[in-house]
Short mmCIF file of C-alpha atoms in Angstrom, two decimals:
data_model
loop_
_atom_site.label_atom_id
_atom_site.label_comp_id
_atom_site.label_asym_id
_atom_site.label_seq_id
_atom_site.Cartn_x
_atom_site.Cartn_y
_atom_site.Cartn_z
CA UNK A 675 -5.72 -14.42 -22.59
CA UNK A 676 -6.39 -13.19 -19.09
CA UNK A 677 -4.38 -13.24 -15.87
CA UNK A 678 -5.73 -16.07 -13.66
CA UNK A 679 -8.23 -15.13 -10.95
CA UNK A 680 -8.17 -17.55 -8.00
CA UNK A 681 -10.56 -17.88 -5.06
CA UNK A 682 -8.14 -18.28 -2.14
CA UNK A 683 -10.91 -19.33 0.26
CA UNK A 684 -11.37 -22.60 -1.62
CA UNK A 685 -8.08 -23.87 -0.22
CA UNK A 686 -10.06 -24.66 2.92
CA UNK A 687 -12.72 -26.87 1.35
CA UNK A 688 -13.41 -29.69 -1.08
CA UNK A 689 -11.81 -27.69 -3.90
CA UNK A 690 -8.40 -27.53 -2.23
CA UNK A 691 -6.62 -29.75 -4.76
CA UNK A 692 -8.13 -27.84 -7.67
CA UNK A 693 -7.14 -24.51 -6.14
CA UNK A 694 -3.58 -25.69 -5.48
CA UNK A 695 -3.37 -26.72 -9.13
CA UNK A 696 -4.65 -23.32 -10.26
CA UNK A 697 -1.97 -21.55 -8.22
CA UNK A 698 0.71 -23.91 -9.51
CA UNK A 699 -0.31 -23.24 -13.09
CA UNK A 700 -0.39 -19.48 -12.49
CA UNK A 701 3.10 -19.54 -10.95
CA UNK A 702 4.50 -21.63 -13.80
CA UNK A 703 2.76 -20.06 -16.77
CA UNK A 704 2.23 -16.45 -15.73
CA UNK A 705 4.18 -15.39 -12.65
CA UNK A 706 1.05 -13.33 -11.94
CA UNK A 707 -2.41 -14.09 -10.55
CA UNK A 708 -5.22 -12.30 -8.76
CA UNK A 709 -6.54 -13.52 -5.42
CA UNK A 710 -10.14 -12.96 -4.39
CA UNK A 711 -11.65 -14.00 -1.05
CA UNK A 712 -8.16 -13.78 0.41
CA UNK A 713 -9.26 -13.08 3.98
CA UNK A 714 -8.32 -9.41 4.27
CA UNK A 715 -11.38 -7.52 5.55
CA UNK A 716 -13.09 -5.50 2.83
CA UNK A 717 -13.73 -2.74 5.35
CA UNK A 718 -9.98 -2.37 5.89
CA UNK A 719 -9.31 -2.28 2.16
CA UNK A 720 -11.90 0.45 1.71
CA UNK A 721 -10.22 2.48 4.44
CA UNK A 722 -6.84 1.96 2.76
CA UNK A 723 -8.19 3.26 -0.56
CA UNK A 724 -9.68 6.32 1.08
CA UNK A 725 -6.71 7.25 3.25
CA UNK A 726 -4.10 6.69 0.52
CA UNK A 727 -5.99 9.01 -1.82
CA UNK A 728 -6.27 11.63 0.91
CA UNK A 729 -2.56 11.22 1.66
CA UNK A 730 -1.56 11.97 -1.92
CA UNK A 731 -3.73 15.07 -2.12
CA UNK A 732 -2.64 16.36 1.28
CA UNK A 733 1.05 15.48 1.35
CA UNK A 734 2.32 14.60 -2.11
CA UNK A 735 0.45 16.19 -5.02
CA UNK A 736 1.98 19.66 -4.75
CA UNK A 737 5.53 18.33 -4.65
CA UNK A 738 4.92 15.94 -7.54
CA UNK A 739 3.69 18.81 -9.69
CA UNK A 740 7.02 20.52 -9.01
CA UNK A 741 9.11 17.36 -9.56
CA UNK A 742 11.89 16.90 -12.10
CA UNK A 743 9.91 14.52 -14.30
CA UNK A 744 7.05 17.04 -14.63
CA UNK A 745 9.51 19.84 -15.28
CA UNK A 746 11.38 17.90 -17.96
CA UNK A 747 8.20 16.80 -19.70
CA UNK A 748 6.86 20.36 -19.78
CA UNK A 749 10.11 22.02 -20.80
CA UNK A 750 11.59 19.61 -23.28
CA UNK A 751 8.50 18.00 -24.72
CA UNK A 752 10.60 14.97 -25.62
CA UNK A 753 10.36 11.31 -24.71
CA UNK A 754 11.87 10.54 -21.29
CA UNK A 755 13.56 7.15 -21.52
CA UNK A 756 14.98 7.03 -17.99
CA UNK A 757 12.11 8.32 -15.89
CA UNK A 758 8.77 7.08 -14.56
CA UNK A 759 5.51 8.97 -14.08
CA UNK A 760 5.12 7.73 -10.52
CA UNK A 761 5.01 9.23 -7.05
CA UNK A 762 6.26 6.78 -4.40
CA UNK A 763 6.48 6.54 -0.63
CA UNK A 764 7.92 3.40 0.98
CA UNK A 765 6.68 2.23 4.37
CA UNK A 766 8.92 0.09 6.58
CA UNK A 767 8.61 -0.76 10.26
CA UNK A 768 11.67 1.30 11.11
CA UNK A 769 11.42 4.37 8.88
CA UNK A 770 9.58 7.64 9.35
CA UNK A 771 6.00 7.55 8.10
CA UNK A 772 3.88 10.41 6.78
CA UNK A 773 2.11 12.07 9.68
CA UNK A 774 -0.17 14.81 8.35
CA UNK A 775 -2.99 12.65 6.96
CA UNK A 776 -5.46 11.63 9.70
CA UNK A 777 -5.60 7.86 10.19
CA UNK A 778 -2.89 7.07 7.64
CA UNK A 779 -0.39 5.50 10.03
CA UNK A 780 -2.95 3.43 11.94
CA UNK A 781 -4.72 2.13 8.85
CA UNK A 782 -1.55 1.33 6.92
CA UNK A 783 -0.05 -0.45 9.93
CA UNK A 784 -3.13 -2.70 10.11
CA UNK A 785 -2.98 -3.23 6.35
CA UNK A 786 0.70 -4.23 6.40
CA UNK A 787 0.01 -6.70 9.21
CA UNK A 788 -2.68 -8.42 7.13
CA UNK A 789 -0.60 -8.39 3.93
CA UNK A 790 2.39 -9.98 5.63
CA UNK A 791 0.18 -12.81 6.91
CA UNK A 792 -1.20 -13.31 3.40
CA UNK A 793 2.30 -13.38 1.92
CA UNK A 794 3.29 -16.15 4.32
CA UNK A 795 0.17 -18.15 3.42
CA UNK A 796 0.99 -17.81 -0.29
CA UNK A 797 4.55 -19.00 0.37
CA UNK A 798 3.18 -22.03 2.23
CA UNK A 799 1.12 -22.89 -0.83
CA UNK A 800 4.23 -22.58 -2.98
CA UNK A 801 6.09 -24.88 -0.58
CA UNK A 802 3.35 -27.47 -0.93
CA UNK A 803 3.15 -27.22 -4.70
CA UNK A 804 6.93 -27.42 -5.08
CA UNK A 805 7.15 -30.43 -2.77
CA UNK A 806 9.20 -28.54 -0.20
CA UNK A 807 8.87 -28.76 3.59
CA UNK A 808 6.29 -26.42 5.08
CA UNK A 809 7.96 -23.10 5.83
CA UNK A 810 10.93 -23.67 3.51
CA UNK A 811 10.62 -20.40 1.56
CA UNK A 812 9.91 -18.34 4.68
CA UNK A 813 12.94 -19.81 6.45
CA UNK A 814 15.15 -19.16 3.44
CA UNK A 815 14.01 -15.54 3.20
CA UNK A 816 14.44 -14.99 6.95
CA UNK A 817 17.93 -16.52 6.89
CA UNK A 818 16.76 -19.10 9.39
CA UNK A 819 14.31 -18.80 12.25
CA UNK A 820 13.11 -15.42 13.39
CA UNK A 821 11.67 -12.44 11.58
CA UNK A 822 14.57 -11.10 9.53
CA UNK A 823 12.98 -10.91 6.09
CA UNK A 824 12.38 -7.55 4.44
CA UNK A 825 8.75 -6.50 4.27
CA UNK A 826 8.16 -3.16 2.61
CA UNK A 827 5.09 -1.39 1.26
CA UNK A 828 5.22 1.04 -1.65
CA UNK A 829 2.34 3.51 -1.80
CA UNK A 830 2.25 4.83 -5.37
CA UNK A 831 0.23 7.30 -7.38
CA UNK A 832 0.16 7.76 -11.13
CA UNK A 833 -1.49 11.14 -11.70
CA UNK A 834 -3.07 12.09 -15.04
CA UNK A 835 -0.28 12.59 -17.57
CA UNK A 836 -0.51 15.41 -20.15
CA UNK A 837 1.89 13.64 -22.52
CA UNK A 838 1.41 9.88 -22.03
CA UNK A 839 3.21 9.09 -25.28
CA UNK A 840 6.42 10.67 -23.93
CA UNK A 841 6.98 8.93 -20.60
CA UNK A 842 6.38 5.51 -19.03
CA UNK A 843 4.21 5.05 -15.97
CA UNK A 844 6.73 2.49 -14.74
CA UNK A 845 9.27 0.95 -17.08
CA UNK A 846 9.21 -2.79 -17.80
CA UNK A 847 11.08 -4.89 -15.24
CA UNK A 848 11.01 -8.01 -13.12
CA UNK A 849 10.94 -7.66 -9.35
CA UNK A 850 14.15 -8.44 -7.49
CA UNK A 851 12.66 -10.04 -4.43
CA UNK A 852 10.30 -12.79 -3.39
CA UNK A 853 6.51 -12.49 -3.23
CA UNK A 854 4.85 -9.23 -4.25
CA UNK A 855 1.28 -8.39 -3.23
CA UNK A 856 -0.40 -5.55 -5.09
CA UNK A 857 -3.64 -3.84 -4.12
CA UNK A 858 -4.57 -2.31 -7.46
CA UNK A 859 -6.65 0.76 -8.01
CA UNK A 860 -10.04 -0.76 -8.82
CA UNK A 861 -11.04 2.01 -11.23
CA UNK A 862 -7.91 3.14 -13.12
CA UNK A 863 -5.96 0.39 -14.88
CA UNK A 864 -2.53 0.42 -16.46
CA UNK A 865 -0.68 -2.65 -15.15
CA UNK A 866 0.43 -5.08 -17.85
CA UNK A 867 2.31 -8.38 -17.74
CA UNK A 868 4.32 -9.87 -20.61
CA UNK A 869 2.97 -13.28 -21.64
CA UNK A 870 4.13 -15.17 -24.74
CA UNK A 871 5.44 -11.98 -26.30
CA UNK A 872 2.24 -10.00 -25.68
CA UNK A 873 1.49 -7.32 -23.11
CA UNK A 874 -1.65 -8.42 -21.25
CA UNK A 875 -3.72 -6.06 -19.11
CA UNK A 876 -4.14 -7.01 -15.46
CA UNK A 877 -7.73 -5.81 -15.24
CA UNK A 878 -8.62 -4.27 -11.88
CA UNK A 879 -10.97 -6.33 -9.72
CA UNK A 880 -12.56 -4.74 -6.64
CA UNK A 881 -10.62 -5.67 -3.49
CA UNK A 882 -8.51 -8.34 -5.20
CA UNK A 883 -4.82 -8.74 -4.36
CA UNK A 884 -2.51 -9.31 -7.32
CA UNK A 885 0.34 -11.71 -6.58
CA UNK A 886 3.53 -11.89 -8.60
CA UNK A 887 6.74 -13.80 -8.09
CA UNK A 888 10.11 -12.09 -7.98
CA UNK A 889 13.57 -13.18 -9.08
CA UNK A 890 14.30 -14.96 -5.78
CA UNK A 891 11.34 -17.31 -6.19
CA UNK A 892 12.67 -18.14 -9.66
CA UNK A 893 16.06 -19.02 -8.19
CA UNK A 894 14.72 -20.97 -5.23
CA UNK A 895 12.35 -22.98 -7.46
CA UNK A 896 15.24 -23.67 -9.87
CA UNK A 897 13.31 -22.00 -12.67
CA UNK A 898 10.04 -23.85 -12.18
CA UNK A 899 8.44 -20.51 -11.33
CA UNK A 900 9.56 -17.50 -13.36
CA UNK A 901 9.53 -13.84 -12.41
CA UNK A 902 7.48 -12.01 -15.02
CA UNK A 903 8.17 -8.81 -16.90
CA UNK A 904 5.57 -6.16 -16.13
CA UNK A 905 5.04 -2.45 -16.63
CA UNK A 906 2.59 0.36 -15.93
CA UNK A 907 1.07 2.59 -18.61
CA UNK A 908 0.19 6.24 -18.10
CA UNK A 909 -3.31 7.62 -18.19
CA UNK A 910 -4.53 11.01 -19.38
CA UNK A 911 -7.27 11.02 -16.77
CA UNK A 912 -7.70 9.38 -13.39
CA UNK A 913 -5.23 9.12 -10.53
CA UNK A 914 -4.14 5.49 -10.25
CA UNK A 915 -3.47 4.37 -6.68
CA UNK A 916 -1.70 1.00 -6.40
CA UNK A 917 -0.10 -0.23 -3.17
CA UNK A 918 2.57 -2.92 -3.53
CA UNK A 919 3.98 -4.92 -0.62
CA UNK A 920 7.18 -6.94 -0.95
CA UNK A 921 8.10 -10.00 1.11
CA UNK A 922 11.80 -10.22 0.24
CA UNK A 923 14.76 -12.06 1.71
CA UNK A 924 16.91 -10.48 4.36
CA UNK A 925 19.95 -8.82 2.80
CA UNK A 926 22.05 -11.39 4.68
CA UNK A 927 20.04 -14.39 3.47
CA UNK A 928 21.72 -16.91 1.20
CA UNK A 929 19.49 -17.80 -1.75
CA UNK A 930 19.98 -20.91 -3.87
CA UNK A 931 17.86 -23.47 -5.71
CA UNK A 932 16.21 -25.87 -3.26
CA UNK A 933 18.31 -29.06 -3.35
CA UNK A 934 15.18 -31.19 -3.76
CA UNK A 935 14.32 -29.36 -6.98
CA UNK A 936 17.82 -29.61 -8.38
CA UNK A 937 17.70 -33.36 -7.81
CA UNK A 938 14.33 -33.68 -9.53
CA UNK A 939 15.62 -32.05 -12.70
CA UNK A 940 18.48 -34.58 -12.85
CA UNK A 941 20.86 -31.87 -13.99
CA UNK A 942 24.57 -31.72 -13.38
CA UNK A 943 25.07 -28.72 -11.15
CA UNK A 944 22.55 -26.02 -10.38
CA UNK A 945 20.78 -24.01 -13.05
CA UNK A 946 20.79 -20.91 -10.86
CA UNK A 947 23.60 -19.54 -8.69
CA UNK A 948 23.92 -19.48 -4.92
CA UNK A 949 24.40 -15.97 -3.56
CA UNK A 950 23.74 -13.53 -0.72
CA UNK A 951 20.64 -11.48 -1.45
CA UNK A 952 22.38 -8.21 -0.56
CA UNK A 953 24.89 -8.89 -3.35
CA UNK A 954 22.04 -9.47 -5.77
CA UNK A 955 20.45 -6.17 -4.80
CA UNK A 956 23.70 -4.30 -5.40
CA UNK A 957 23.53 -5.55 -8.99
CA UNK A 958 19.77 -5.04 -9.34
CA UNK A 959 19.81 -1.35 -8.46
CA UNK A 960 22.09 -0.79 -11.45
CA UNK A 961 20.21 -3.09 -13.83
CA UNK A 962 16.55 -2.99 -12.74
CA UNK A 963 15.16 -2.28 -16.20
CA UNK A 964 17.48 -4.69 -18.02
CA UNK A 965 17.13 -8.46 -18.58
CA UNK A 966 17.47 -10.55 -15.43
CA UNK A 967 19.79 -13.25 -16.81
CA UNK A 968 22.92 -11.04 -16.69
CA UNK A 969 22.12 -10.30 -13.04
CA UNK A 970 22.18 -14.00 -12.25
CA UNK A 971 25.49 -14.32 -14.06
CA UNK A 972 26.92 -11.33 -12.21
CA UNK A 973 26.22 -12.78 -8.77
CA UNK A 974 27.44 -16.20 -9.90
CA UNK A 975 30.82 -14.58 -10.51
CA UNK A 976 31.00 -12.92 -7.08
#
C-alpha cells in the first residue's frame, strides 16, 4: 500500500474527471494524499527549505538542546509517554515572527500566501466531489463571507534523537481542523498514516505537498471523508524539516454536516453533531492524542 500521489495540474485538462475521482478516493479511503504539480513555484519551495533550515540553526537549535524533553531523556533514560521530540514555531498573520534569520519573514509570507490559495482550491474540489455548492466549505469555515478562517503555519524540526526508542517524534493523533497542507522534508522521512490497521510511510517526494483532512471535514461531509490517524517517528540521524499549514474554521464558526449529505444518507437525524468550532477546540486541547469519537460526543452534549 502507498499513499496516493495525484497530479493536481490534470484538473485543468482532459483528465479532469479522472483526477477528481482520484482525489475523492483518497479522501474517502485514506484521508491523506500527495499533490504534485500543484502550482506553487519550485523556486519558492527551495527558498523555504533553505531558510527554514537556517532558521533552526540560528534561532532554535541551542534552545532545543536545553529543552525539558532533552533534559528528561538524558537524565532519566526512560520512555517519555507524554512528550514529543519536536521543535515548533507557529506563524500567524498577527503574531510576532522570528526576525534574526535573513529572508525568513519575506519568504515565509510568500509561502503562506501560496499555501492558502492551494487550500482553497483543494476545498473547491471537495465541494465538487461532495456535490456541494462551490465555496460551501470555505464559507462554513469563514463563518460566512469574509476572511475569518484560521490559517496557521507550523514550522517544525525533528533533530537527530539519541534514544529514538524512548520518545515519539509526534504522538499519534487526528488533526482538529479542516484542510492540512504539509511540505515534507524531501530527504528525512518519518511521517506515517494509519490505514487498515497498519502504519504506512508517507514517503517524501521532492516539492510535493501532502494533504490531509481534519476532524471538521469529517463532520461537514457527514463521515464520507474521515480524518486519519498519523504520527511522526524519530530518527537517529538527519534533521527533519516539515512545514504544516492549517486551514481551519474560525473559532466562532458553526460546524455541522452539510444538509445535502444528511439527506443523501437517508438517516434519521445527523450522524455528527452541530457545534461551534471554538467549543470543539476546548475539548481537543485536552484530548488531542485520544480517540476522536469522544470529542464529538462531548461537543454534542454542550
